[in-house]
PDB file of C-alpha atoms and ligand atoms in Angstrom:
ATOM      1  CA  MET A   1       0.319   0.563  -0.260  1.00 64.00           C
ATOM      2  CA  THR A   2       0.657   3.523  -0.932  1.00 69.00           C
ATOM      3  CA  ASN A   3       1.847   5.405   2.336  1.00 72.00           C
ATOM      4  CA  LYS A   4      -0.958   6.944   1.834  1.00 69.00           C
ATOM      5  CA  VAL A   5      -3.792   4.672   1.855  1.00 69.00           C
ATOM      6  CA  ARG A   6      -1.401   3.310   5.021  1.00 71.00           C
ATOM      7  CA  GLU A   7      -2.166   6.638   6.918  1.00 77.00           C
ATOM      8  CA  GLU A   8      -5.852   7.505   5.907  1.00 80.00           C
ATOM      9  CA  TRP A   9      -6.821   4.311   7.131  1.00 83.00           C
ATOM     10  CA  LYS A  10      -4.768   2.547   9.244  1.00 81.00           C
ATOM     11  CA  VAL A  11      -7.472   3.018  11.927  1.00 85.00           C
ATOM     12  CA  TYR A  12      -8.826   0.070  10.349  1.00 87.00           C
ATOM     13  CA  LYS A  13      -5.536  -2.422   9.523  1.00 83.00           C
ATOM     14  CA  ASP A  14      -7.389  -4.667  12.666  1.00 84.00           C
ATOM     15  CA  VAL A  15     -10.724  -4.698  10.977  1.00 87.00           C
ATOM     16  CA  PHE A  16      -9.938  -5.292   7.519  1.00 91.00           C
ATOM     17  CA  ASP A  17      -7.343  -7.027   5.028  1.00 90.00           C
ATOM     18  CA  GLU A  18      -5.485  -4.805   2.916  1.00 89.00           C
ATOM     19  CA  PHE A  19      -6.750  -5.986  -0.390  1.00 92.00           C
ATOM     20  CA  THR A  20      -9.680  -4.168   1.800  1.00 94.00           C
ATOM     21  CA  LEU A  21      -8.398  -1.420   2.742  1.00 94.00           C
ATOM     22  CA  ARG A  22      -6.740   0.236  -1.749  1.00 93.00           C
ATOM     23  CA  THR A  23     -10.307  -0.349  -2.426  1.00 96.00           C
ATOM     24  CA  LEU A  24     -12.437   1.795   0.378  1.00 96.00           C
ATOM     25  CA  HIS A  25     -10.058   4.198  -0.479  1.00 95.00           C
ATOM     26  CA  LYS A  26     -10.514   4.035  -3.941  1.00 96.00           C
ATOM     27  CA  LEU A  27     -13.915   4.132  -3.569  1.00 97.00           C
ATOM     28  CA  SER A  28     -13.372   7.716  -1.445  1.00 96.00           C
ATOM     29  CA  THR A  29     -10.703   8.585  -3.877  1.00 95.00           C
ATOM     30  CA  GLN A  30     -13.835   8.216  -6.522  1.00 97.00           C
ATOM     31  CA  GLY A  31     -16.170  11.084  -4.337  1.00 97.00           C
ATOM     32  CA  HIS A  32     -18.039   8.392  -3.243  1.00 98.00           C
ATOM     33  CA  PHE A  33     -17.349   9.626   0.676  1.00 97.00           C
ATOM     34  CA  ASP A  34     -14.893  10.646   2.807  1.00 96.00           C
ATOM     35  CA  GLU A  35     -14.666   8.492   6.009  1.00 94.00           C
ATOM     36  CA  LEU A  36     -15.941   6.151   7.315  1.00 96.00           C
ATOM     37  CA  GLU A  37     -18.239   7.305  10.624  1.00 95.00           C
ATOM     38  CA  SER A  38     -19.517   4.058  12.471  1.00 94.00           C
ATOM     39  CA  PRO A  39     -21.323   0.604  12.074  1.00 95.00           C
ATOM     40  CA  ILE A  40     -24.684  -0.203  11.892  1.00 97.00           C
ATOM     41  CA  ALA A  41     -24.304  -4.373  11.823  1.00 95.00           C
ATOM     42  CA  VAL A  42     -21.593  -6.593  12.370  1.00 93.00           C
ATOM     43  CA  GLY A  43     -22.246  -9.165  10.941  1.00 90.00           C
ATOM     44  CA  LYS A  44     -20.914 -12.684  10.188  1.00 89.00           C
ATOM     45  CA  GLU A  45     -19.629 -12.214   6.205  1.00 92.00           C
ATOM     46  CA  SER A  46     -19.962  -8.893   6.399  1.00 94.00           C
ATOM     47  CA  ASN A  47     -20.067  -5.269   8.452  1.00 96.00           C
ATOM     48  CA  VAL A  48     -22.171  -1.760   7.033  1.00 98.00           C
ATOM     49  CA  TYR A  49     -20.563   1.305   8.162  1.00 98.00           C
ATOM     50  CA  VAL A  50     -22.125   4.832   8.213  1.00 98.00           C
ATOM     51  CA  ALA A  51     -19.994   6.104   6.181  1.00 97.00           C
ATOM     52  CA  LEU A  52     -19.557  10.730   5.718  1.00 97.00           C
ATOM     53  CA  LYS A  53     -19.613  12.703   2.203  1.00 97.00           C
ATOM     54  CA  GLY A  54     -19.083  16.006   3.991  1.00 96.00           C
ATOM     55  CA  ASN A  55     -22.629  16.076   5.345  1.00 95.00           C
ATOM     56  CA  LYS A  56     -24.268  13.585   3.822  1.00 97.00           C
ATOM     57  CA  LYS A  57     -24.493  10.016   5.508  1.00 98.00           C
ATOM     58  CA  ILE A  58     -23.864   6.752   2.687  1.00 98.00           C
ATOM     59  CA  ALA A  59     -23.545   2.930   4.293  1.00 98.00           C
ATOM     60  CA  VAL A  60     -20.881   0.819   3.050  1.00 98.00           C
ATOM     61  CA  LYS A  61     -21.750  -2.590   3.024  1.00 98.00           C
ATOM     62  CA  ILE A  62     -18.098  -4.406   3.283  1.00 97.00           C
ATOM     63  CA  TYR A  63     -17.436  -8.020   3.347  1.00 96.00           C
ATOM     64  CA  LEU A  64     -15.123  -9.392   4.569  1.00 93.00           C
ATOM     65  CA  LEU A  65     -12.994 -11.487   3.000  1.00 90.00           C
ATOM     66  CA  GLN A  66     -11.647 -14.043   5.180  1.00 85.00           C
ATOM     67  CA  ALA A  67     -14.937 -14.582   6.305  1.00 83.00           C
ATOM     68  CA  CYS A  68     -16.961 -15.345   3.006  1.00 81.00           C
ATOM     69  CA  ASN A  69     -18.063 -18.747   2.810  1.00 87.00           C
ATOM     70  CA  PHE A  70     -17.468 -18.975  -0.591  1.00 86.00           C
ATOM     71  CA  LYS A  71     -18.573 -22.291  -0.444  1.00 87.00           C
ATOM     72  CA  ARG A  72     -21.983 -21.985  -0.470  1.00 90.00           C
ATOM     73  CA  MET A  73     -21.779 -18.297  -1.892  1.00 92.00           C
ATOM     74  CA  TYR A  74     -20.852 -21.049  -4.796  1.00 90.00           C
ATOM     75  CA  ASP A  75     -23.938 -23.005  -4.666  1.00 90.00           C
ATOM     76  CA  TYR A  76     -26.614 -20.314  -4.451  1.00 92.00           C
ATOM     77  CA  ILE A  77     -25.660 -18.269  -7.391  1.00 93.00           C
ATOM     78  CA  LYS A  78     -24.119 -20.575  -9.438  1.00 91.00           C
ATOM     79  CA  GLN A  79     -28.345 -21.694  -9.374  1.00 92.00           C
ATOM     80  CA  ASP A  80     -28.634 -18.774 -10.409  1.00 94.00           C
ATOM     81  CA  VAL A  81     -29.221 -19.069 -14.400  1.00 92.00           C
ATOM     82  CA  ARG A  82     -27.047 -14.973 -14.902  1.00 94.00           C
ATOM     83  CA  TYR A  83     -24.247 -16.986 -13.102  1.00 92.00           C
ATOM     84  CA  THR A  84     -23.858 -20.408 -15.136  1.00 87.00           C
ATOM     85  CA  LYS A  85     -20.552 -19.837 -16.159  1.00 84.00           C
ATOM     86  CA  LEU A  86     -19.027 -18.619 -12.699  1.00 84.00           C
ATOM     87  CA  ARG A  87     -15.082 -20.455 -12.495  1.00 81.00           C
ATOM     88  CA  LYS A  88     -14.696 -21.734  -9.200  1.00 80.00           C
ATOM     89  CA  ALA A  89     -11.918 -19.424  -7.981  1.00 81.00           C
ATOM     90  CA  ARG A  90     -12.603 -18.338  -4.797  1.00 84.00           C
ATOM     91  CA  ARG A  91     -11.816 -13.816  -4.685  1.00 86.00           C
ATOM     92  CA  GLN A  92     -13.886 -14.318  -7.994  1.00 89.00           C
ATOM     93  CA  ILE A  93     -17.157 -15.999  -6.413  1.00 91.00           C
ATOM     94  CA  ILE A  94     -17.301 -13.234  -3.546  1.00 93.00           C
ATOM     95  CA  PHE A  95     -16.907 -10.439  -6.437  1.00 94.00           C
ATOM     96  CA  SER A  96     -19.622 -11.874  -8.782  1.00 94.00           C
ATOM     97  CA  TRP A  97     -21.738 -11.925  -5.206  1.00 95.00           C
ATOM     98  CA  VAL A  98     -21.131  -8.679  -4.524  1.00 97.00           C
ATOM     99  CA  GLN A  99     -22.421  -7.593  -8.208  1.00 96.00           C
ATOM    100  CA  ARG A 100     -25.017 -10.043  -8.079  1.00 96.00           C
ATOM    101  CA  GLU A 101     -26.339  -7.870  -4.882  1.00 98.00           C
ATOM    102  CA  TYR A 102     -26.049  -4.279  -6.153  1.00 98.00           C
ATOM    103  CA  ARG A 103     -27.398  -5.683 -10.043  1.00 97.00           C
ATOM    104  CA  ASN A 104     -30.206  -6.251  -8.109  1.00 98.00           C
ATOM    105  CA  ILE A 105     -31.017  -3.206  -6.579  1.00 98.00           C
ATOM    106  CA  MET A 106     -30.237  -1.080  -9.687  1.00 98.00           C
ATOM    107  CA  VAL A 107     -32.525  -3.645 -11.711  1.00 98.00           C
ATOM    108  CA  ALA A 108     -35.609  -3.456  -8.421  1.00 98.00           C
ATOM    109  CA  ARG A 109     -35.007   0.743  -9.117  1.00 97.00           C
ATOM    110  CA  GLU A 110     -35.778   0.288 -12.640  1.00 97.00           C
ATOM    111  CA  VAL A 111     -39.397  -0.509 -11.616  1.00 98.00           C
ATOM    112  CA  ASN A 112     -39.975   1.820  -8.402  1.00 98.00           C
ATOM    113  CA  ALA A 113     -39.238  -0.215  -5.422  1.00 98.00           C
ATOM    114  CA  ASP A 114     -38.454   1.275  -2.673  1.00 98.00           C
ATOM    115  CA  VAL A 115     -35.039   0.043  -1.526  1.00 98.00           C
ATOM    116  CA  PRO A 116     -31.474   2.222  -1.333  1.00 98.00           C
ATOM    117  CA  LYS A 117     -30.584   4.495  -4.544  1.00 98.00           C
ATOM    118  CA  PRO A 118     -27.062   1.988  -5.616  1.00 97.00           C
ATOM    119  CA  ILE A 119     -24.295   4.282  -5.496  1.00 98.00           C
ATOM    120  CA  ALA A 120     -21.230   2.320  -6.775  1.00 98.00           C
ATOM    121  CA  VAL A 121     -19.622  -1.262  -5.826  1.00 98.00           C
ATOM    122  CA  LEU A 122     -15.774  -2.304  -5.987  1.00 98.00           C
ATOM    123  CA  ASN A 123     -14.393  -5.630  -5.474  1.00 97.00           C
ATOM    124  CA  ASN A 124     -16.505  -6.672  -1.886  1.00 97.00           C
ATOM    125  CA  VAL A 125     -18.064  -3.784  -1.252  1.00 98.00           C
ATOM    126  CA  LEU A 126     -20.974  -1.418  -2.263  1.00 98.00           C
ATOM    127  CA  VAL A 127     -21.946   2.081  -1.838  1.00 98.00           C
ATOM    128  CA  LEU A 128     -25.781   2.408  -0.624  1.00 98.00           C
ATOM    129  CA  GLU A 129     -28.510   5.420  -0.751  1.00 98.00           C
ATOM    130  CA  PHE A 130     -28.097   5.694   3.769  1.00 98.00           C
ATOM    131  CA  LEU A 131     -31.476   4.934   4.340  1.00 98.00           C
ATOM    132  CA  GLY A 132     -32.484   7.304   8.124  1.00 98.00           C
ATOM    133  CA  ASN A 133     -33.043   9.446   9.298  1.00 95.00           C
ATOM    134  CA  GLU A 134     -30.535  11.078  12.431  1.00 94.00           C
ATOM    135  CA  ASN A 135     -29.885   7.188  12.509  1.00 97.00           C
ATOM    136  CA  PRO A 136     -30.506   4.658  10.885  1.00 98.00           C
ATOM    137  CA  ALA A 137     -33.630   3.328  10.279  1.00 98.00           C
ATOM    138  CA  PRO A 138     -34.279   0.471  11.974  1.00 98.00           C
ATOM    139  CA  ARG A 139     -36.407  -2.973  10.802  1.00 98.00           C
ATOM    140  CA  VAL A 140     -39.086  -3.559  11.062  1.00 98.00           C
ATOM    141  CA  LYS A 141     -38.725  -6.893  13.589  1.00 98.00           C
ATOM    142  CA  ASP A 142     -37.324  -4.040  15.783  1.00 98.00           C
ATOM    143  CA  GLU A 143     -40.501  -1.397  15.059  1.00 98.00           C
ATOM    144  CA  TRP A 144     -43.891  -3.173  14.004  1.00 98.00           C
ATOM    145  CA  PRO A 145     -45.691  -0.185  11.669  1.00 98.00           C
ATOM    146  CA  LYS A 146     -48.021   2.269  13.201  1.00 98.00           C
ATOM    147  CA  ASN A 147     -50.198   1.796   9.885  1.00 98.00           C
ATOM    148  CA  LYS A 148     -49.988  -1.674   9.730  1.00 98.00           C
ATOM    149  CA  ASP A 149     -52.694  -2.528   6.796  1.00 98.00           C
ATOM    150  CA  LYS A 150     -51.070   0.605   4.424  1.00 98.00           C
ATOM    151  CA  PHE A 151     -47.100  -0.714   4.754  1.00 98.00           C
ATOM    152  CA  PHE A 152     -48.592  -4.327   4.085  1.00 98.00           C
ATOM    153  CA  ASN A 153     -49.681  -3.362   1.069  1.00 98.00           C
ATOM    154  CA  SER A 154     -46.647  -1.183   0.619  1.00 98.00           C
ATOM    155  CA  VAL A 155     -43.814  -4.205   0.575  1.00 98.00           C
ATOM    156  CA  ILE A 156     -47.376  -5.960  -0.954  1.00 98.00           C
ATOM    157  CA  GLU A 157     -46.508  -3.880  -4.022  1.00 98.00           C
ATOM    158  CA  ASN A 158     -43.315  -3.975  -3.778  1.00 98.00           C
ATOM    159  CA  MET A 159     -42.923  -7.510  -4.368  1.00 98.00           C
ATOM    160  CA  LYS A 160     -45.215  -7.647  -7.110  1.00 98.00           C
ATOM    161  CA  LYS A 161     -42.648  -4.716  -8.318  1.00 98.00           C
ATOM    162  CA  LEU A 162     -39.963  -7.555  -8.218  1.00 98.00           C
ATOM    163  CA  HIS A 163     -41.682 -10.037  -9.688  1.00 98.00           C
ATOM    164  CA  LYS A 164     -42.522  -8.303 -12.741  1.00 97.00           C
ATOM    165  CA  ALA A 165     -39.188  -7.406 -13.048  1.00 97.00           C
ATOM    166  CA  GLY A 166     -37.993 -10.876 -13.187  1.00 98.00           C
ATOM    167  CA  ILE A 167     -36.494 -11.241  -9.691  1.00 97.00           C
ATOM    168  CA  VAL A 168     -37.196 -12.947  -6.877  1.00 98.00           C
ATOM    169  CA  HIS A 169     -35.638 -11.468  -3.296  1.00 98.00           C
ATOM    170  CA  ALA A 170     -35.093 -14.719  -2.070  1.00 98.00           C
ATOM    171  CA  ASP A 171     -33.695 -13.605   2.009  1.00 98.00           C
ATOM    172  CA  LEU A 172     -37.018 -11.518   2.220  1.00 98.00           C
ATOM    173  CA  SER A 173     -38.213 -10.881   5.295  1.00 98.00           C
ATOM    174  CA  GLU A 174     -38.944  -8.231   8.722  1.00 98.00           C
ATOM    175  CA  TYR A 175     -35.610  -9.408   9.291  1.00 98.00           C
ATOM    176  CA  ASN A 176     -34.517  -7.344   4.874  1.00 98.00           C
ATOM    177  CA  ILE A 177     -37.191  -5.313   5.571  1.00 98.00           C
ATOM    178  CA  LEU A 178     -36.626  -1.012   7.524  1.00 98.00           C
ATOM    179  CA  ASN A 179     -38.741   1.097   8.086  1.00 98.00           C
ATOM    180  CA  TRP A 180     -37.800   4.980   7.681  1.00 98.00           C
ATOM    181  CA  ASN A 181     -41.271   6.752   8.726  1.00 97.00           C
ATOM    182  CA  ASP A 182     -43.543   4.126   8.659  1.00 98.00           C
ATOM    183  CA  ARG A 183     -42.540   2.695   5.050  1.00 98.00           C
ATOM    184  CA  PRO A 184     -41.049  -0.216   4.048  1.00 98.00           C
ATOM    185  CA  TYR A 185     -37.889  -0.038   2.582  1.00 98.00           C
ATOM    186  CA  LEU A 186     -36.499  -3.945   1.165  1.00 98.00           C
ATOM    187  CA  ILE A 187     -31.813  -4.524   1.654  1.00 98.00           C
ATOM    188  CA  ASP A 188     -29.959  -6.837   1.519  1.00 97.00           C
ATOM    189  CA  PHE A 189     -31.016  -8.176  -2.017  1.00 98.00           C
ATOM    190  CA  SER A 190     -27.420 -10.447  -2.089  1.00 95.00           C
ATOM    191  CA  GLN A 191     -29.264 -13.898  -2.102  1.00 96.00           C
ATOM    192  CA  GLY A 192     -31.710 -11.710  -5.277  1.00 97.00           C
ATOM    193  CA  THR A 193     -32.218 -13.868  -8.687  1.00 97.00           C
ATOM    194  CA  SER A 194     -33.761 -13.925 -11.511  1.00 97.00           C
ATOM    195  CA  THR A 195     -37.163 -15.461 -11.509  1.00 97.00           C
ATOM    196  CA  LYS A 196     -35.969 -17.768 -13.716  1.00 97.00           C
ATOM    197  CA  SER A 197     -33.302 -19.634 -11.907  1.00 96.00           C
ATOM    198  CA  LEU A 198     -35.104 -23.320 -11.571  1.00 94.00           C
ATOM    199  CA  ASN A 199     -35.473 -22.476  -7.791  1.00 95.00           C
ATOM    200  CA  ALA A 200     -37.119 -19.643  -8.260  1.00 97.00           C
ATOM    201  CA  ASP A 201     -40.420 -20.495  -7.060  1.00 97.00           C
ATOM    202  CA  GLU A 202     -39.414 -22.614  -4.217  1.00 97.00           C
ATOM    203  CA  LEU A 203     -37.562 -19.287  -3.033  1.00 98.00           C
ATOM    204  CA  LEU A 204     -40.347 -16.746  -3.653  1.00 98.00           C
ATOM    205  CA  ASP A 205     -43.215 -19.162  -1.668  1.00 98.00           C
ATOM    206  CA  ARG A 206     -40.460 -19.055   1.513  1.00 98.00           C
ATOM    207  CA  ASP A 207     -40.550 -15.062   1.020  1.00 98.00           C
ATOM    208  CA  ILE A 208     -43.698 -15.266   0.663  1.00 98.00           C
ATOM    209  CA  ARG A 209     -44.394 -17.185   3.805  1.00 98.00           C
ATOM    210  CA  ASN A 210     -41.685 -14.647   5.946  1.00 98.00           C
ATOM    211  CA  ILE A 211     -43.256 -12.498   5.279  1.00 98.00           C
ATOM    212  CA  SER A 212     -47.588 -13.987   6.166  1.00 98.00           C
ATOM    213  CA  LYS A 213     -46.761 -14.516   8.680  1.00 98.00           C
ATOM    214  CA  PHE A 214     -44.586 -11.129   9.810  1.00 98.00           C
ATOM    215  CA  PHE A 215     -48.030  -9.510   9.266  1.00 98.00           C
ATOM    216  CA  ASN A 216     -50.156 -12.430  10.771  1.00 98.00           C
ATOM    217  CA  LYS A 217     -48.281 -12.144  14.235  1.00 98.00           C
ATOM    218  CA  ILE A 218     -48.772  -8.133  14.359  1.00 98.00           C
ATOM    219  CA  GLY A 219     -52.313  -8.452  13.598  1.00 97.00           C
ATOM    220  CA  VAL A 220     -53.381  -8.237   9.477  1.00 98.00           C
ATOM    221  CA  LYS A 221     -54.866 -10.664   8.416  1.00 96.00           C
ATOM    222  CA  THR A 222     -53.711 -12.617   5.531  1.00 96.00           C
ATOM    223  CA  SER A 223     -52.210 -15.438   3.957  1.00 97.00           C
ATOM    224  CA  GLU A 224     -49.797 -17.668   2.708  1.00 97.00           C
ATOM    225  CA  GLU A 225     -51.777 -18.325  -0.775  1.00 97.00           C
ATOM    226  CA  GLU A 226     -53.654 -14.334  -0.572  1.00 97.00           C
ATOM    227  CA  LEU A 227     -50.508 -12.688  -0.939  1.00 97.00           C
ATOM    228  CA  LYS A 228     -49.468 -15.246  -3.540  1.00 97.00           C
ATOM    229  CA  LYS A 229     -52.213 -14.441  -5.063  1.00 97.00           C
ATOM    230  CA  LYS A 230     -51.517 -10.765  -4.983  1.00 97.00           C
ATOM    231  CA  VAL A 231     -48.319  -9.956  -6.114  1.00 97.00           C
ATOM    232  CA  ILE A 232     -47.590 -12.568  -9.205  1.00 93.00           C
TER     233      ILE A 232
HETATM  234  N1  ATP B   1     -28.537   1.262   3.113  1.00 50.89           N
HETATM  235  C1  ATP B   1     -29.747   1.446   3.968  1.00 50.89           C
HETATM  236  N2  ATP B   1     -28.748   2.155   5.064  1.00 50.89           N
HETATM  237  C2  ATP B   1     -28.845   2.155   6.555  1.00 50.89           C
HETATM  238  N3  ATP B   1     -29.289   0.662   7.039  1.00 50.89           N
HETATM  239  C3  ATP B   1     -28.545  -0.587   5.951  1.00 50.89           C
HETATM  240  C4  ATP B   1     -28.909   0.206   5.069  1.00 50.89           C
HETATM  241  N4  ATP B   1     -28.876  -1.251   4.128  1.00 50.89           N
HETATM  242  C5  ATP B   1     -27.461  -2.090   5.666  1.00 50.89           C
HETATM  243  N5  ATP B   1     -28.311  -1.440   6.873  1.00 50.89           N
HETATM  244  C6  ATP B   1     -27.832  -1.463   8.298  1.00 50.89           C
HETATM  245  O1  ATP B   1     -27.750  -2.866   8.247  1.00 50.89           O
HETATM  246  C7  ATP B   1     -28.107  -5.009   8.694  1.00 50.89           C
HETATM  247  C8  ATP B   1     -27.149  -5.146   7.946  1.00 50.89           C
HETATM  248  O2  ATP B   1     -28.313  -4.895   6.014  1.00 50.89           O
HETATM  249  P1  ATP B   1     -28.003  -6.550   4.985  1.00 50.89           P
HETATM  250  O3  ATP B   1     -29.537  -7.008   5.898  1.00 50.89           O
HETATM  251  O4  ATP B   1     -27.514  -6.139   4.010  1.00 50.89           O
HETATM  252  O5  ATP B   1     -26.873  -7.591   5.569  1.00 50.89           O
HETATM  253  P2  ATP B   1     -26.500  -9.118   5.891  1.00 50.89           P
HETATM  254  O6  ATP B   1     -27.270  -9.111   6.677  1.00 50.89           O
HETATM  255  O7  ATP B   1     -25.176  -8.441   7.087  1.00 50.89           O
HETATM  256  O8  ATP B   1     -26.072  -9.839   5.287  1.00 50.89           O
HETATM  257  P3  ATP B   1     -25.530 -10.750   4.193  1.00 50.89           P
HETATM  258  O9  ATP B   1     -27.794 -11.417   4.464  1.00 50.89           O
HETATM  259  O10 ATP B   1     -26.187 -10.531   2.801  1.00 50.89           O
HETATM  260  O11 ATP B   1     -25.541 -11.138   5.252  1.00 50.89           O
HETATM  261  C9  ATP B   1     -29.444  -4.504   7.970  1.00 50.89           C
HETATM  262  O12 ATP B   1     -29.680  -4.879   8.751  1.00 50.89           O
HETATM  263  C10 ATP B   1     -29.210  -3.336   8.827  1.00 50.89           C
HETATM  264  O13 ATP B   1     -29.772  -2.193   9.438  1.00 50.89           O
HETATM  265 MG1   MG B   2     -30.093  -8.442   6.309  1.00 50.89          MG
END
C-alpha cells in the first residue's frame, strides 16, 4: 500500500485486510465518501458502515474476504441462470456475489421498488444510499409500523414490482425490511435471483411464507395463498 492509503485508513488495519483497505481508499478517491463514521451492523460475512460525504450519510456494505463462505456463495449463485458460467475461484465468487447484489438493487430501482439507491460497487464493497434520519432506519422486526395495513400493502406492491422485473429477493423477511418513517424499504439483495432460475418458485414461496407469517403476527389479516395471488 502507498503511504497515503496506509495513513488514512490505518485505524481500520485490524478490521479489514489490505486489499479491502485499498478498495475503500479507491472508492473514496472516486468521491463516493470521505470517511467511514461508525458501524451500523456487524455480521458474520459483512459489516455495514455509515460513511460521510461532507455531512451527508452514505451506507457502505463491506464483505469480509476472510470470513466469506464462498462455498455456500458458489452453491447459491451458480443456480442463478445469470451466473451459471462462473469459475470457482474464491475471490471471483465473492466479487460476483457483491456484483449480483448491486445488480439486483439496480433492477429493483428500475421498477421503482423502495430500495436504497445503489451508488457504487467495487470488489467486495457496496456503496448505497443511507436509509434513515439521524439514526439508521430500524428493521421492521424491531419497530412495527403504526399503520400496519398500509405498510403491508406497500410491501405487497414492492413484491409485485420485483416479480414483474424478473427477480426473487430470496431472503425477504422482517429482518430485511427497514421501517423508515412508517414506510417499508427492502434491503439485502445478496440472495436475489432471477425468476428464471430453477429454484425461483421455491424461494418465492419462502419469501411469501415469511412475510405472511410476520404480518399475521402483528395483526394483519392475510394468508400465504392470498399474498401469492397478489404478488404473481
Ligand atoms: N442502506 C442502508 N441504510 C441504513 N441501514 C442499512 C442499509 N443497509 C443495511 N443497513 C443495516 O445493516 C444491516 C445489515 O445489512 P444487510 O441486511 O444488507 O446485511 P446482512 O444481513 O448482514 O448480510 P447478508 O445477509 O448479505 O450476509 C441491516 O439490518 C440494516 O440494519
Ligand atoms: Mg440482512
